């Protein structure tokens, strides 16, 4: 029985998201259908999650099979899928061990705990603080929120953990801050996703690597949005040949099932000991079977597809930028692309939604495109046409 009369509470769901009225019930690759049978082209993929799109035949068959066997056994017992996926992720990332979680934020929490514990083991337990970047987004749990820069998200929950902010791409400020602060860890996203699809320079990533090694600071790359192939390499930082100490993953790894991972290199793989961290559900047989299928697809050339389709989309967006003054900049890499507009992007996003193209806005003025990796050539072209048409119909700004 519900006993509320607060109109902001829709169907008993806390009002933390602005939800639209469509109800999506079905899908096929990069197409989703609402309950009235209308088709939408999906450039959002459940916010950079559904790498294999909707209704993937092999994923469906394998998960159906797994549901009929064991879905959950707990981390008190070994399971072959858990171990296969951990090993394969270590191979893909150059790390040594994995801790499985159920979300991005939980993966970040695990990385924070590794860093704190590492400082205890190093005999410097006073090194408790963290350094993160302006515009960073690392999640919403209290630890991860402490590393998230947006004041709107932070203020209602103060006080948070001690974090010092550095301007992205300011190498001098970064080196000086790490040397004087001596934090437990530096967190960064190689391409800032929620921050507006802003790519960090190779020089900045290298400075981060060097100054962290010099000072014994744990370097954490948050690749929750950029990782698992979205930018065309398994990790975005691999493009620059830079390896962190710890890397966090989530979003596409479970192909739509809730799954995250925190991976650590040889130095930190043993930092957390028995009982010092845990998760009831993390890395269970069902999600790991999904991840195994996803990793098989990666091994069968899915990243080539990301690179080719990403280049097609990027080239098309650059052409649109030449035609339409509303577009100020094309950002990103692979199938993680953003269009910075000359105005707040919400209205444009709604126009595109009416044109049945799903995407969202970040950082106020950026339209974010993170389609499934399996999107076809014709669908990319179709999306570009819908964007052209919708943007052409908008008034000039400022008027
Ligand atoms: C870079 C990054 N880190 C962390 C998170 C938090 O992930 P989750 O929402 O799964 O907790 C996100 C989510 O968008 C993200 O983009």
mmCIF file of C-alpha atoms and ligand atoms in Angstrom:
data_model
loop_
_atom_site.group_PDB
_atom_site.id
_atom_site.type_symbol
_atom_site.label_atom_id
_atom_site.label_comp_id
_atom_site.label_asym_id
_atom_site.label_seq_id
_atom_site.Cartn_x
_atom_site.Cartn_y
_atom_site.Cartn_z
ATOM 1 C CA UNK A 1 0.000 0.000 0.000
ATOM 2 C CA UNK A 2 1.414 3.411 -0.865
ATOM 3 C CA UNK A 3 0.647 6.216 1.516
ATOM 4 C CA UNK A 4 2.248 9.265 -0.047
ATOM 5 C CA UNK A 5 0.831 12.269 -1.779
ATOM 6 C CA UNK A 6 4.101 13.865 -2.899
ATOM 7 C CA UNK A 7 3.703 14.503 -6.649
ATOM 8 C CA UNK A 8 7.488 14.383 -7.202
ATOM 9 C CA UNK A 9 7.479 10.687 -6.365
ATOM 10 C CA UNK A 10 6.460 8.788 -9.492
ATOM 11 C CA UNK A 11 5.367 5.219 -8.977
ATOM 12 C CA UNK A 12 7.284 4.921 -5.722
ATOM 13 C CA UNK A 13 10.704 5.734 -7.254
ATOM 14 C CA UNK A 14 12.874 8.346 -5.477
ATOM 15 C CA UNK A 15 13.078 11.451 -7.663
ATOM 16 C CA UNK A 16 16.867 11.384 -8.243
ATOM 17 C CA UNK A 17 16.602 11.172 -12.055
ATOM 18 C CA UNK A 18 14.659 13.280 -14.569
ATOM 19 C CA UNK A 19 13.022 10.426 -16.467
ATOM 20 C CA UNK A 20 11.202 10.682 -19.768
ATOM 21 C CA UNK A 21 7.836 9.018 -20.320
ATOM 22 C CA UNK A 22 8.819 6.452 -22.956
ATOM 23 C CA UNK A 23 8.976 2.867 -21.801
ATOM 24 C CA UNK A 24 11.502 0.852 -23.768
ATOM 25 C CA UNK A 25 10.637 -2.797 -23.870
ATOM 26 C CA UNK A 26 12.561 -4.360 -26.714
ATOM 27 C CA UNK A 27 15.655 -3.894 -28.826
ATOM 28 C CA UNK A 28 17.927 -5.225 -31.487
ATOM 29 C CA UNK A 29 21.560 -4.075 -31.778
ATOM 30 C CA UNK A 30 21.550 -0.263 -31.777
ATOM 31 C CA UNK A 31 17.738 -0.067 -32.052
ATOM 32 C CA UNK A 32 15.347 0.113 -29.080
ATOM 33 C CA UNK A 33 11.564 -0.048 -29.269
ATOM 34 C CA UNK A 34 9.044 1.506 -26.942
ATOM 35 C CA UNK A 35 5.860 -0.230 -25.861
ATOM 36 C CA UNK A 36 3.966 1.363 -28.741
ATOM 37 C CA UNK A 37 6.395 -0.191 -31.227
ATOM 38 C CA UNK A 38 8.234 3.048 -32.097
ATOM 39 C CA UNK A 39 11.889 2.532 -32.949
ATOM 40 C CA UNK A 40 14.733 4.691 -31.618
ATOM 41 C CA UNK A 41 18.337 4.761 -32.733
ATOM 42 C CA UNK A 42 20.446 4.229 -29.632
ATOM 43 C CA UNK A 43 23.515 6.482 -29.442
ATOM 44 C CA UNK A 44 23.396 6.281 -25.628
ATOM 45 C CA UNK A 45 23.635 2.521 -24.946
ATOM 46 C CA UNK A 46 22.234 2.877 -21.419
ATOM 47 C CA UNK A 47 24.924 5.541 -20.705
ATOM 48 C CA UNK A 48 27.910 3.803 -22.301
ATOM 49 C CA UNK A 49 26.926 0.341 -21.093
ATOM 50 C CA UNK A 50 25.362 -1.835 -23.810
ATOM 51 C CA UNK A 51 28.469 -2.463 -25.913
ATOM 52 C CA UNK A 52 26.895 -5.475 -27.635
ATOM 53 C CA UNK A 53 23.620 -3.640 -28.131
ATOM 54 C CA UNK A 54 20.239 -5.140 -27.356
ATOM 55 C CA UNK A 55 19.112 -8.717 -27.902
ATOM 56 C CA UNK A 56 22.594 -10.091 -28.678
ATOM 57 C CA UNK A 57 21.960 -13.709 -29.728
ATOM 58 C CA UNK A 58 24.992 -15.398 -28.182
ATOM 59 C CA UNK A 59 24.750 -13.370 -24.961
ATOM 60 C CA UNK A 60 21.061 -14.295 -24.673
ATOM 61 C CA UNK A 61 21.753 -18.002 -25.151
ATOM 62 C CA UNK A 62 24.685 -18.126 -22.731
ATOM 63 C CA UNK A 63 22.896 -16.199 -20.010
ATOM 64 C CA UNK A 64 19.787 -18.357 -20.377
ATOM 65 C CA UNK A 65 22.004 -21.393 -19.968
ATOM 66 C CA UNK A 66 23.740 -19.897 -16.903
ATOM 67 C CA UNK A 67 20.465 -18.919 -15.239
ATOM 68 C CA UNK A 68 19.493 -22.584 -15.388
ATOM 69 C CA UNK A 69 22.752 -23.605 -13.674
ATOM 70 C CA UNK A 70 23.996 -21.284 -10.905
ATOM 71 C CA UNK A 71 23.459 -17.522 -10.833
ATOM 72 C CA UNK A 72 25.125 -16.910 -7.485
ATOM 73 C CA UNK A 73 27.341 -18.945 -5.189
ATOM 74 C CA UNK A 74 29.126 -16.176 -3.154
ATOM 75 C CA UNK A 75 32.790 -15.324 -3.008
ATOM 76 C CA UNK A 76 33.362 -18.026 -0.406
ATOM 77 C CA UNK A 77 33.690 -20.448 -3.315
ATOM 78 C CA UNK A 78 35.727 -20.513 -6.502
ATOM 79 C CA UNK A 79 34.002 -20.377 -9.863
ATOM 80 C CA UNK A 80 35.612 -20.907 -13.271
ATOM 81 C CA UNK A 81 33.933 -17.892 -14.932
ATOM 82 C CA UNK A 82 35.130 -15.558 -12.170
ATOM 83 C CA UNK A 83 38.689 -16.768 -12.547
ATOM 84 C CA UNK A 84 38.673 -16.779 -16.363
ATOM 85 C CA UNK A 85 37.400 -13.221 -16.500
ATOM 86 C CA UNK A 86 39.881 -12.003 -13.858
ATOM 87 C CA UNK A 87 42.775 -13.563 -15.775
ATOM 88 C CA UNK A 88 41.613 -12.229 -19.131
ATOM 89 C CA UNK A 89 41.127 -8.726 -17.744
ATOM 90 C CA UNK A 90 44.640 -8.799 -16.289
ATOM 91 C CA UNK A 91 45.952 -9.799 -19.724
ATOM 92 C CA UNK A 92 44.048 -6.979 -21.399
ATOM 93 C CA UNK A 93 45.154 -4.304 -18.921
ATOM 94 C CA UNK A 94 48.660 -5.348 -17.808
ATOM 95 C CA UNK A 95 47.407 -5.688 -14.217
ATOM 96 C CA UNK A 96 47.986 -8.599 -11.823
ATOM 97 C CA UNK A 97 44.725 -9.121 -9.908
ATOM 98 C CA UNK A 98 41.064 -8.134 -10.026
ATOM 99 C CA UNK A 99 38.450 -7.364 -7.376
ATOM 100 C CA UNK A 100 34.914 -7.631 -8.751
ATOM 101 C CA UNK A 101 32.220 -5.152 -7.817
ATOM 102 C CA UNK A 102 28.691 -4.331 -8.966
ATOM 103 C CA UNK A 103 29.145 -0.762 -10.215
ATOM 104 C CA UNK A 104 31.599 1.947 -11.129
ATOM 105 C CA UNK A 105 31.402 3.683 -7.765
ATOM 106 C CA UNK A 106 32.178 0.472 -5.937
ATOM 107 C CA UNK A 107 35.234 -0.047 -8.136
ATOM 108 C CA UNK A 108 36.417 3.451 -7.192
ATOM 109 C CA UNK A 109 35.811 2.709 -3.487
ATOM 110 C CA UNK A 110 37.989 -0.373 -3.798
ATOM 111 C CA UNK A 111 40.766 1.682 -5.419
ATOM 112 C CA UNK A 112 40.555 4.241 -2.593
ATOM 113 C CA UNK A 113 40.870 1.496 0.014
ATOM 114 C CA UNK A 114 43.866 -0.038 -1.793
ATOM 115 C CA UNK A 115 45.564 3.374 -1.739
ATOM 116 C CA UNK A 116 44.861 3.976 1.963
ATOM 117 C CA UNK A 117 46.013 0.484 2.937
ATOM 118 C CA UNK A 118 49.132 0.822 0.775
ATOM 119 C CA UNK A 119 50.101 3.920 2.738
ATOM 120 C CA UNK A 120 49.772 1.949 5.993
ATOM 121 C CA UNK A 121 51.967 -0.803 4.583
ATOM 122 C CA UNK A 122 54.527 1.767 3.430
ATOM 123 C CA UNK A 123 54.761 3.159 6.975
ATOM 124 C CA UNK A 124 53.156 6.457 5.951
ATOM 125 C CA UNK A 125 49.594 6.138 7.336
ATOM 126 C CA UNK A 126 49.388 9.930 7.557
ATOM 127 C CA UNK A 127 49.117 9.998 3.747
ATOM 128 C CA UNK A 128 45.321 9.822 3.751
ATOM 129 C CA UNK A 129 44.334 12.478 1.210
ATOM 130 C CA UNK A 130 43.591 12.217 -2.502
ATOM 131 C CA UNK A 131 44.226 14.349 -5.560
ATOM 132 C CA UNK A 132 41.681 14.503 -8.374
ATOM 133 C CA UNK A 133 40.945 16.766 -11.311
ATOM 134 C CA UNK A 134 38.559 19.631 -11.799
ATOM 135 C CA UNK A 135 35.520 18.405 -13.793
ATOM 136 C CA UNK A 136 36.179 14.823 -12.594
ATOM 137 C CA UNK A 137 33.339 12.366 -12.125
ATOM 138 C CA UNK A 138 34.085 9.201 -10.170
ATOM 139 C CA UNK A 139 30.667 8.259 -8.773
ATOM 140 C CA UNK A 140 28.119 9.021 -6.080
ATOM 141 C CA UNK A 141 28.940 6.890 -3.038
ATOM 142 C CA UNK A 142 30.565 8.988 -0.312
ATOM 143 C CA UNK A 143 34.161 8.055 -1.173
ATOM 144 C CA UNK A 144 33.673 8.298 -4.936
ATOM 145 C CA UNK A 145 31.644 11.492 -4.475
ATOM 146 C CA UNK A 146 34.597 13.006 -2.609
ATOM 147 C CA UNK A 147 36.569 12.616 -5.867
ATOM 148 C CA UNK A 148 33.748 14.076 -7.987
ATOM 149 C CA UNK A 149 34.234 17.773 -8.671
ATOM 150 C CA UNK A 150 30.717 19.073 -9.399
ATOM 151 C CA UNK A 151 29.643 21.208 -6.433
ATOM 152 C CA UNK A 152 25.970 20.490 -7.064
ATOM 153 C CA UNK A 153 26.552 16.814 -6.381
ATOM 154 C CA UNK A 154 28.858 17.426 -3.401
ATOM 155 C CA UNK A 155 27.439 20.274 -1.360
ATOM 156 C CA UNK A 156 24.407 18.528 0.175
ATOM 157 C CA UNK A 157 26.628 15.764 1.537
ATOM 158 C CA UNK A 158 29.510 17.731 3.053
ATOM 159 C CA UNK A 159 31.816 17.072 4.739
ATOM 160 C CA UNK A 160 33.448 14.651 2.319
ATOM 161 C CA UNK A 161 36.978 13.200 2.266
ATOM 162 C CA UNK A 162 40.042 15.400 1.858
ATOM 163 C CA UNK A 163 40.657 15.967 -1.865
ATOM 164 C CA UNK A 164 42.859 18.542 -3.594
ATOM 165 C CA UNK A 165 41.840 19.595 -7.101
ATOM 166 C CA UNK A 166 44.175 20.080 -10.031
ATOM 167 C CA UNK A 167 43.282 21.722 -13.351
ATOM 168 C CA UNK A 168 43.249 19.145 -16.174
ATOM 169 C CA UNK A 169 46.368 19.344 -18.354
ATOM 170 C CA UNK A 170 48.231 21.668 -15.954
ATOM 171 C CA UNK A 171 51.394 19.565 -15.601
ATOM 172 C CA UNK A 172 53.180 22.068 -13.360
ATOM 173 C CA UNK A 173 50.284 22.283 -10.927
ATOM 174 C CA UNK A 174 49.917 18.508 -10.888
ATOM 175 C CA UNK A 175 53.573 17.840 -10.109
ATOM 176 C CA UNK A 176 53.705 20.558 -7.443
ATOM 177 C CA UNK A 177 50.486 19.363 -5.785
ATOM 178 C CA UNK A 178 51.562 15.722 -5.617
ATOM 179 C CA UNK A 179 55.014 16.628 -4.307
ATOM 180 C CA UNK A 180 53.721 18.912 -1.562
ATOM 181 C CA UNK A 181 50.493 17.110 -0.625
ATOM 182 C CA UNK A 182 51.906 13.573 -0.669
ATOM 183 C CA UNK A 183 48.425 12.089 -1.163
ATOM 184 C CA UNK A 184 47.600 8.399 -0.982
ATOM 185 C CA UNK A 185 46.442 8.412 -4.599
ATOM 186 C CA UNK A 186 45.829 10.450 -7.721
ATOM 187 C CA UNK A 187 42.606 9.650 -9.589
ATOM 188 C CA UNK A 188 42.009 10.634 -13.193
ATOM 189 C CA UNK A 189 39.864 9.714 -16.203
ATOM 190 C CA UNK A 190 42.011 9.639 -19.391
ATOM 191 C CA UNK A 191 39.011 11.187 -21.161
ATOM 192 C CA UNK A 192 36.705 12.996 -18.756
ATOM 193 C CA UNK A 193 33.239 11.694 -19.567
ATOM 194 C CA UNK A 194 30.702 13.513 -17.405
ATOM 195 C CA UNK A 195 33.082 16.488 -17.519
ATOM 196 C CA UNK A 196 32.287 16.989 -21.231
ATOM 197 C CA UNK A 197 34.324 14.350 -23.174
ATOM 198 C CA UNK A 198 37.599 16.157 -22.484
ATOM 199 C CA UNK A 199 40.706 14.206 -23.375
ATOM 200 C CA UNK A 200 43.795 14.634 -21.179
ATOM 201 C CA UNK A 201 47.028 15.237 -23.073
ATOM 202 C CA UNK A 202 49.738 12.589 -23.368
ATOM 203 C CA UNK A 203 52.084 14.996 -21.571
ATOM 204 C CA UNK A 204 49.721 15.297 -18.606
ATOM 205 C CA UNK A 205 49.196 11.524 -18.356
ATOM 206 C CA UNK A 206 52.950 10.996 -18.505
ATOM 207 C CA UNK A 207 53.558 13.650 -15.839
ATOM 208 C CA UNK A 208 50.988 11.911 -13.645
ATOM 209 C CA UNK A 209 52.766 8.586 -14.153
ATOM 210 C CA UNK A 210 56.198 10.046 -13.428
ATOM 211 C CA UNK A 211 55.306 12.101 -10.361
ATOM 212 C CA UNK A 212 53.288 9.246 -8.822
ATOM 213 C CA UNK A 213 56.234 6.851 -9.273
ATOM 214 C CA UNK A 214 58.619 9.423 -7.812
ATOM 215 C CA UNK A 215 56.493 10.036 -4.696
ATOM 216 C CA UNK A 216 55.027 6.567 -4.085
ATOM 217 C CA UNK A 217 51.524 7.855 -4.856
ATOM 218 C CA UNK A 218 49.071 5.283 -6.207
ATOM 219 C CA UNK A 219 48.082 6.277 -9.755
ATOM 220 C CA UNK A 220 44.476 5.268 -10.422
ATOM 221 C CA UNK A 221 43.021 5.502 -13.914
ATOM 222 C CA UNK A 222 39.248 5.520 -13.778
ATOM 223 C CA UNK A 223 38.370 3.849 -17.101
ATOM 224 C CA UNK A 224 34.794 3.103 -16.131
ATOM 225 C CA UNK A 225 33.525 5.067 -19.120
ATOM 226 C CA UNK A 226 36.572 5.007 -21.416
ATOM 227 C CA UNK A 227 37.602 1.393 -20.816
ATOM 228 C CA UNK A 228 36.664 -2.021 -22.193
ATOM 229 C CA UNK A 229 37.293 -0.841 -25.744
ATOM 230 C CA UNK A 230 35.052 2.204 -26.020
ATOM 231 C CA UNK A 231 37.832 4.411 -27.353
ATOM 232 C CA UNK A 232 39.238 1.768 -29.735
ATOM 233 C CA UNK A 233 41.916 0.306 -27.434
ATOM 234 C CA UNK A 234 40.984 -1.832 -24.418
ATOM 235 C CA UNK A 235 42.031 1.033 -22.129
ATOM 236 C CA UNK A 236 42.102 4.623 -23.356
ATOM 237 C CA UNK A 237 45.546 5.165 -21.767
ATOM 238 C CA UNK A 238 46.951 2.305 -23.874
ATOM 239 C CA UNK A 239 46.750 4.680 -26.792
ATOM 240 C CA UNK A 240 49.527 6.623 -25.050
ATOM 241 C CA UNK A 241 51.276 3.500 -23.769
ATOM 242 C CA UNK A 242 50.864 4.621 -20.157
ATOM 243 C CA UNK A 243 50.031 2.078 -17.432
ATOM 244 C CA UNK A 244 48.570 3.095 -14.057
ATOM 245 C CA UNK A 245 48.973 1.225 -10.762
ATOM 246 C CA UNK A 246 45.250 0.606 -10.403
ATOM 247 C CA UNK A 247 42.470 0.761 -12.984
ATOM 248 C CA UNK A 248 38.721 0.811 -12.471
ATOM 249 C CA UNK A 249 36.233 -0.593 -15.004
ATOM 250 C CA UNK A 250 32.456 -1.045 -15.105
ATOM 251 C CA UNK A 251 29.803 0.019 -17.641
ATOM 252 C CA UNK A 252 30.248 -2.308 -20.697
ATOM 253 C CA UNK A 253 32.017 -5.192 -18.990
ATOM 254 C CA UNK A 254 28.795 -6.989 -17.984
ATOM 255 C CA UNK A 255 27.096 -6.059 -21.294
ATOM 256 C CA UNK A 256 24.132 -4.639 -19.364
ATOM 257 C CA UNK A 257 24.386 -6.615 -16.130
ATOM 258 C CA UNK A 258 25.629 -4.666 -13.092
ATOM 259 C CA UNK A 259 29.338 -5.326 -12.891
ATOM 260 C CA UNK A 260 32.517 -3.439 -12.069
ATOM 261 C CA UNK A 261 36.160 -4.298 -11.528
ATOM 262 C CA UNK A 262 39.102 -2.801 -9.717
ATOM 263 C CA UNK A 263 42.404 -4.134 -11.080
ATOM 264 C CA UNK A 264 45.789 -3.622 -9.437
ATOM 265 C CA UNK A 265 49.340 -4.117 -10.665
ATOM 266 C CA UNK A 266 51.931 -6.393 -9.095
ATOM 267 C CA UNK A 267 52.790 -3.858 -6.380
ATOM 268 C CA UNK A 268 49.210 -3.468 -5.146
ATOM 269 C CA UNK A 269 47.613 -6.809 -6.082
ATOM 270 C CA UNK A 270 48.121 -8.157 -2.548
ATOM 271 C CA UNK A 271 47.450 -4.952 -0.636
ATOM 272 C CA UNK A 272 43.953 -5.878 0.545
ATOM 273 C CA UNK A 273 44.058 -9.009 2.663
ATOM 274 C CA UNK A 274 41.359 -11.456 3.662
ATOM 275 C CA UNK A 275 38.455 -9.701 5.324
ATOM 276 C CA UNK A 276 39.635 -6.187 4.438
ATOM 277 C CA UNK A 277 37.243 -5.807 1.526
ATOM 278 C CA UNK A 278 34.323 -7.732 0.144
ATOM 279 C CA UNK A 279 31.133 -7.867 -1.894
ATOM 280 C CA UNK A 280 28.286 -10.353 -1.605
ATOM 281 C CA UNK A 281 27.407 -10.265 -5.294
ATOM 282 C CA UNK A 282 30.635 -9.117 -6.981
ATOM 283 C CA UNK A 283 32.010 -11.387 -9.707
ATOM 284 C CA UNK A 284 29.288 -14.013 -9.551
ATOM 285 C CA UNK A 285 28.898 -16.687 -12.245
ATOM 286 C CA UNK A 286 26.117 -14.896 -14.155
ATOM 287 C CA UNK A 287 27.844 -11.536 -14.596
ATOM 288 C CA UNK A 288 31.189 -13.208 -15.254
ATOM 289 C CA UNK A 289 29.635 -15.382 -17.939
ATOM 290 C CA UNK A 290 28.347 -12.185 -19.554
ATOM 291 C CA UNK A 291 31.820 -10.653 -19.260
ATOM 292 C CA UNK A 292 33.386 -13.782 -20.796
ATOM 293 C CA UNK A 293 31.106 -13.454 -23.835
ATOM 294 C CA UNK A 294 31.924 -9.748 -24.067
ATOM 295 C CA UNK A 295 35.679 -10.500 -23.908
ATOM 296 C CA UNK A 296 35.270 -13.177 -26.616
ATOM 297 C CA UNK A 297 33.702 -10.537 -28.852
ATOM 298 C CA UNK A 298 36.637 -8.225 -28.104
ATOM 299 C CA UNK A 299 39.022 -11.054 -29.069
ATOM 300 C CA UNK A 300 37.074 -11.562 -32.318
ATOM 301 C CA UNK A 301 37.806 -8.058 -33.600
ATOM 302 C CA UNK A 302 35.171 -5.866 -31.941
ATOM 303 C CA UNK A 303 37.737 -3.120 -31.330
ATOM 304 C CA UNK A 304 38.366 -2.838 -35.094
ATOM 305 C CA UNK A 305 34.664 -2.187 -35.434
ATOM 306 C CA UNK A 306 34.827 0.506 -32.700
ATOM 307 C CA UNK A 307 37.718 2.212 -34.488
ATOM 308 C CA UNK A 308 36.081 2.121 -37.938
ATOM 309 C CA UNK A 309 32.624 3.214 -36.781
ATOM 310 C CA UNK A 310 34.185 5.800 -34.464
ATOM 311 C CA UNK A 311 36.120 7.299 -37.370
ATOM 312 C CA UNK A 312 32.983 7.326 -39.518
ATOM 313 C CA UNK A 313 31.022 9.125 -36.816
ATOM 314 C CA UNK A 314 33.812 11.567 -36.055
ATOM 315 C CA UNK A 315 34.315 12.447 -39.741
ATOM 316 C CA UNK A 316 30.578 12.965 -40.153
ATOM 317 C CA UNK A 317 30.426 15.194 -37.066
ATOM 318 C CA UNK A 318 33.367 17.279 -38.319
ATOM 319 C CA UNK A 319 31.487 17.750 -41.614
ATOM 320 C CA UNK A 320 28.459 18.902 -39.656
ATOM 321 C CA UNK A 321 30.660 21.329 -37.740
ATOM 322 C CA UNK A 322 31.696 22.888 -41.076
ATOM 323 C CA UNK A 323 28.053 23.289 -42.056
ATOM 324 C CA UNK A 324 26.458 24.329 -38.759
ATOM 325 C CA UNK A 325 27.766 27.205 -36.602
ATOM 326 C CA UNK A 326 25.880 25.817 -33.584
ATOM 327 C CA UNK A 327 28.635 23.151 -33.321
ATOM 328 C CA UNK A 328 31.745 24.563 -31.671
ATOM 329 C CA UNK A 329 33.851 21.453 -31.257
ATOM 330 C CA UNK A 330 33.953 17.703 -31.860
ATOM 331 C CA UNK A 331 35.567 15.868 -28.942
ATOM 332 C CA UNK A 332 36.569 12.344 -27.998
ATOM 333 C CA UNK A 333 37.901 9.152 -29.474
ATOM 334 C CA UNK A 334 36.495 5.876 -30.808
ATOM 335 C CA UNK A 335 32.810 5.542 -29.930
ATOM 336 C CA UNK A 336 32.988 8.116 -27.137
ATOM 337 C CA UNK A 337 32.311 11.390 -28.885
ATOM 338 C CA UNK A 338 30.924 14.748 -27.876
ATOM 339 C CA UNK A 339 29.612 17.770 -29.741
ATOM 340 C CA UNK A 340 30.134 21.032 -27.886
ATOM 341 C CA UNK A 341 27.400 23.455 -28.868
ATOM 342 C CA UNK A 342 27.161 27.227 -28.659
ATOM 343 C CA UNK A 343 24.327 26.861 -26.129
ATOM 344 C CA UNK A 344 23.029 24.552 -23.390
ATOM 345 C CA UNK A 345 22.542 21.148 -25.003
ATOM 346 C CA UNK A 346 19.305 20.100 -23.262
ATOM 347 C CA UNK A 347 16.935 21.560 -25.841
ATOM 348 C CA UNK A 348 18.894 20.020 -28.718
ATOM 349 C CA UNK A 349 18.917 16.688 -26.949
ATOM 350 C CA UNK A 350 15.130 16.871 -26.635
ATOM 351 C CA UNK A 351 14.813 17.729 -30.353
ATOM 352 C CA UNK A 352 16.929 14.675 -31.155
ATOM 353 C CA UNK A 353 14.806 12.582 -28.863
ATOM 354 C CA UNK A 354 11.748 13.669 -30.846
ATOM 355 C CA UNK A 355 13.711 12.623 -33.962
ATOM 356 C CA UNK A 356 14.066 9.266 -32.175
ATOM 357 C CA UNK A 357 17.783 9.459 -31.615
ATOM 358 C CA UNK A 358 18.797 8.659 -28.028
ATOM 359 C CA UNK A 359 21.787 10.485 -26.542
ATOM 360 C CA UNK A 360 22.366 12.738 -23.562
ATOM 361 C CA UNK A 361 24.093 15.951 -22.473
ATOM 362 C CA UNK A 362 27.115 16.365 -20.256
ATOM 363 C CA UNK A 363 28.755 19.440 -18.810
ATOM 364 C CA UNK A 364 25.788 21.587 -19.864
ATOM 365 C CA UNK A 365 26.717 22.265 -23.492
ATOM 366 C CA UNK A 366 27.968 18.901 -24.788
ATOM 367 C CA UNK A 367 25.910 16.247 -26.596
ATOM 368 C CA UNK A 368 27.426 12.884 -25.700
ATOM 369 C CA UNK A 369 27.424 9.922 -28.113
ATOM 370 C CA UNK A 370 28.393 6.521 -26.731
ATOM 371 C CA UNK A 371 26.599 4.027 -29.035
ATOM 372 C CA UNK A 372 26.856 0.229 -28.868
ATOM 373 C CA UNK A 373 30.104 -1.121 -30.346
ATOM 374 C CA UNK A 374 27.999 -3.189 -32.775
ATOM 375 C CA UNK A 375 26.379 -0.161 -34.421
ATOM 376 C CA UNK A 376 26.319 -0.533 -38.213
ATOM 377 C CA UNK A 377 27.630 1.785 -40.929
ATOM 378 C CA UNK A 378 24.070 2.578 -42.044
ATOM 379 C CA UNK A 379 23.005 3.372 -38.466
ATOM 380 C CA UNK A 380 25.901 5.802 -37.965
ATOM 381 C CA UNK A 381 24.924 7.522 -41.223
ATOM 382 C CA UNK A 382 21.277 7.577 -40.176
ATOM 383 C CA UNK A 383 22.226 9.143 -36.810
ATOM 384 C CA UNK A 384 24.296 11.831 -38.536
ATOM 385 C CA UNK A 385 21.354 12.704 -40.796
ATOM 386 C CA UNK A 386 19.029 12.979 -37.798
ATOM 387 C CA UNK A 387 21.532 15.255 -36.027
ATOM 388 C CA UNK A 388 21.912 17.442 -39.148
ATOM 389 C CA UNK A 389 18.151 17.805 -39.515
ATOM 390 C CA UNK A 390 17.525 18.531 -35.839
ATOM 391 C CA UNK A 391 20.347 21.084 -35.559
ATOM 392 C CA UNK A 392 19.303 22.828 -38.815
ATOM 393 C CA UNK A 393 15.851 23.399 -37.343
ATOM 394 C CA UNK A 394 17.199 25.226 -34.249
ATOM 395 C CA UNK A 395 17.249 29.040 -34.137
ATOM 396 C CA UNK A 396 20.565 30.882 -34.247
ATOM 397 C CA UNK A 397 22.080 31.754 -30.885
ATOM 398 C CA UNK A 398 22.364 34.345 -29.470
ATOM 399 C CA UNK A 399 19.450 35.915 -31.310
HETATM 400 C C1 LIG B 1 34.348 7.792 -15.063
HETATM 401 C C2 LIG B 1 33.252 7.284 -14.168
HETATM 402 N N1 LIG B 1 33.546 6.836 -12.943
HETATM 403 C C3 LIG B 1 32.605 6.368 -12.116
HETATM 404 C C4 LIG B 1 31.286 6.322 -12.490
HETATM 405 C C5 LIG B 1 30.243 5.793 -11.544
HETATM 406 O O1 LIG B 1 29.741 4.588 -12.009
HETATM 407 P P1 LIG B 1 28.367 3.986 -11.402
HETATM 408 O O2 LIG B 1 27.283 4.914 -11.811
HETATM 409 O O3 LIG B 1 28.272 2.629 -12.048
HETATM 410 O O4 LIG B 1 28.538 3.906 -9.932
HETATM 411 C C6 LIG B 1 30.923 6.772 -13.763
HETATM 412 C C7 LIG B 1 29.515 6.779 -14.192
HETATM 413 O O5 LIG B 1 29.110 7.455 -15.088
HETATM 414 C C8 LIG B 1 31.937 7.263 -14.624
HETATM 415 O O6 LIG B 1 31.644 7.731 -15.841
#
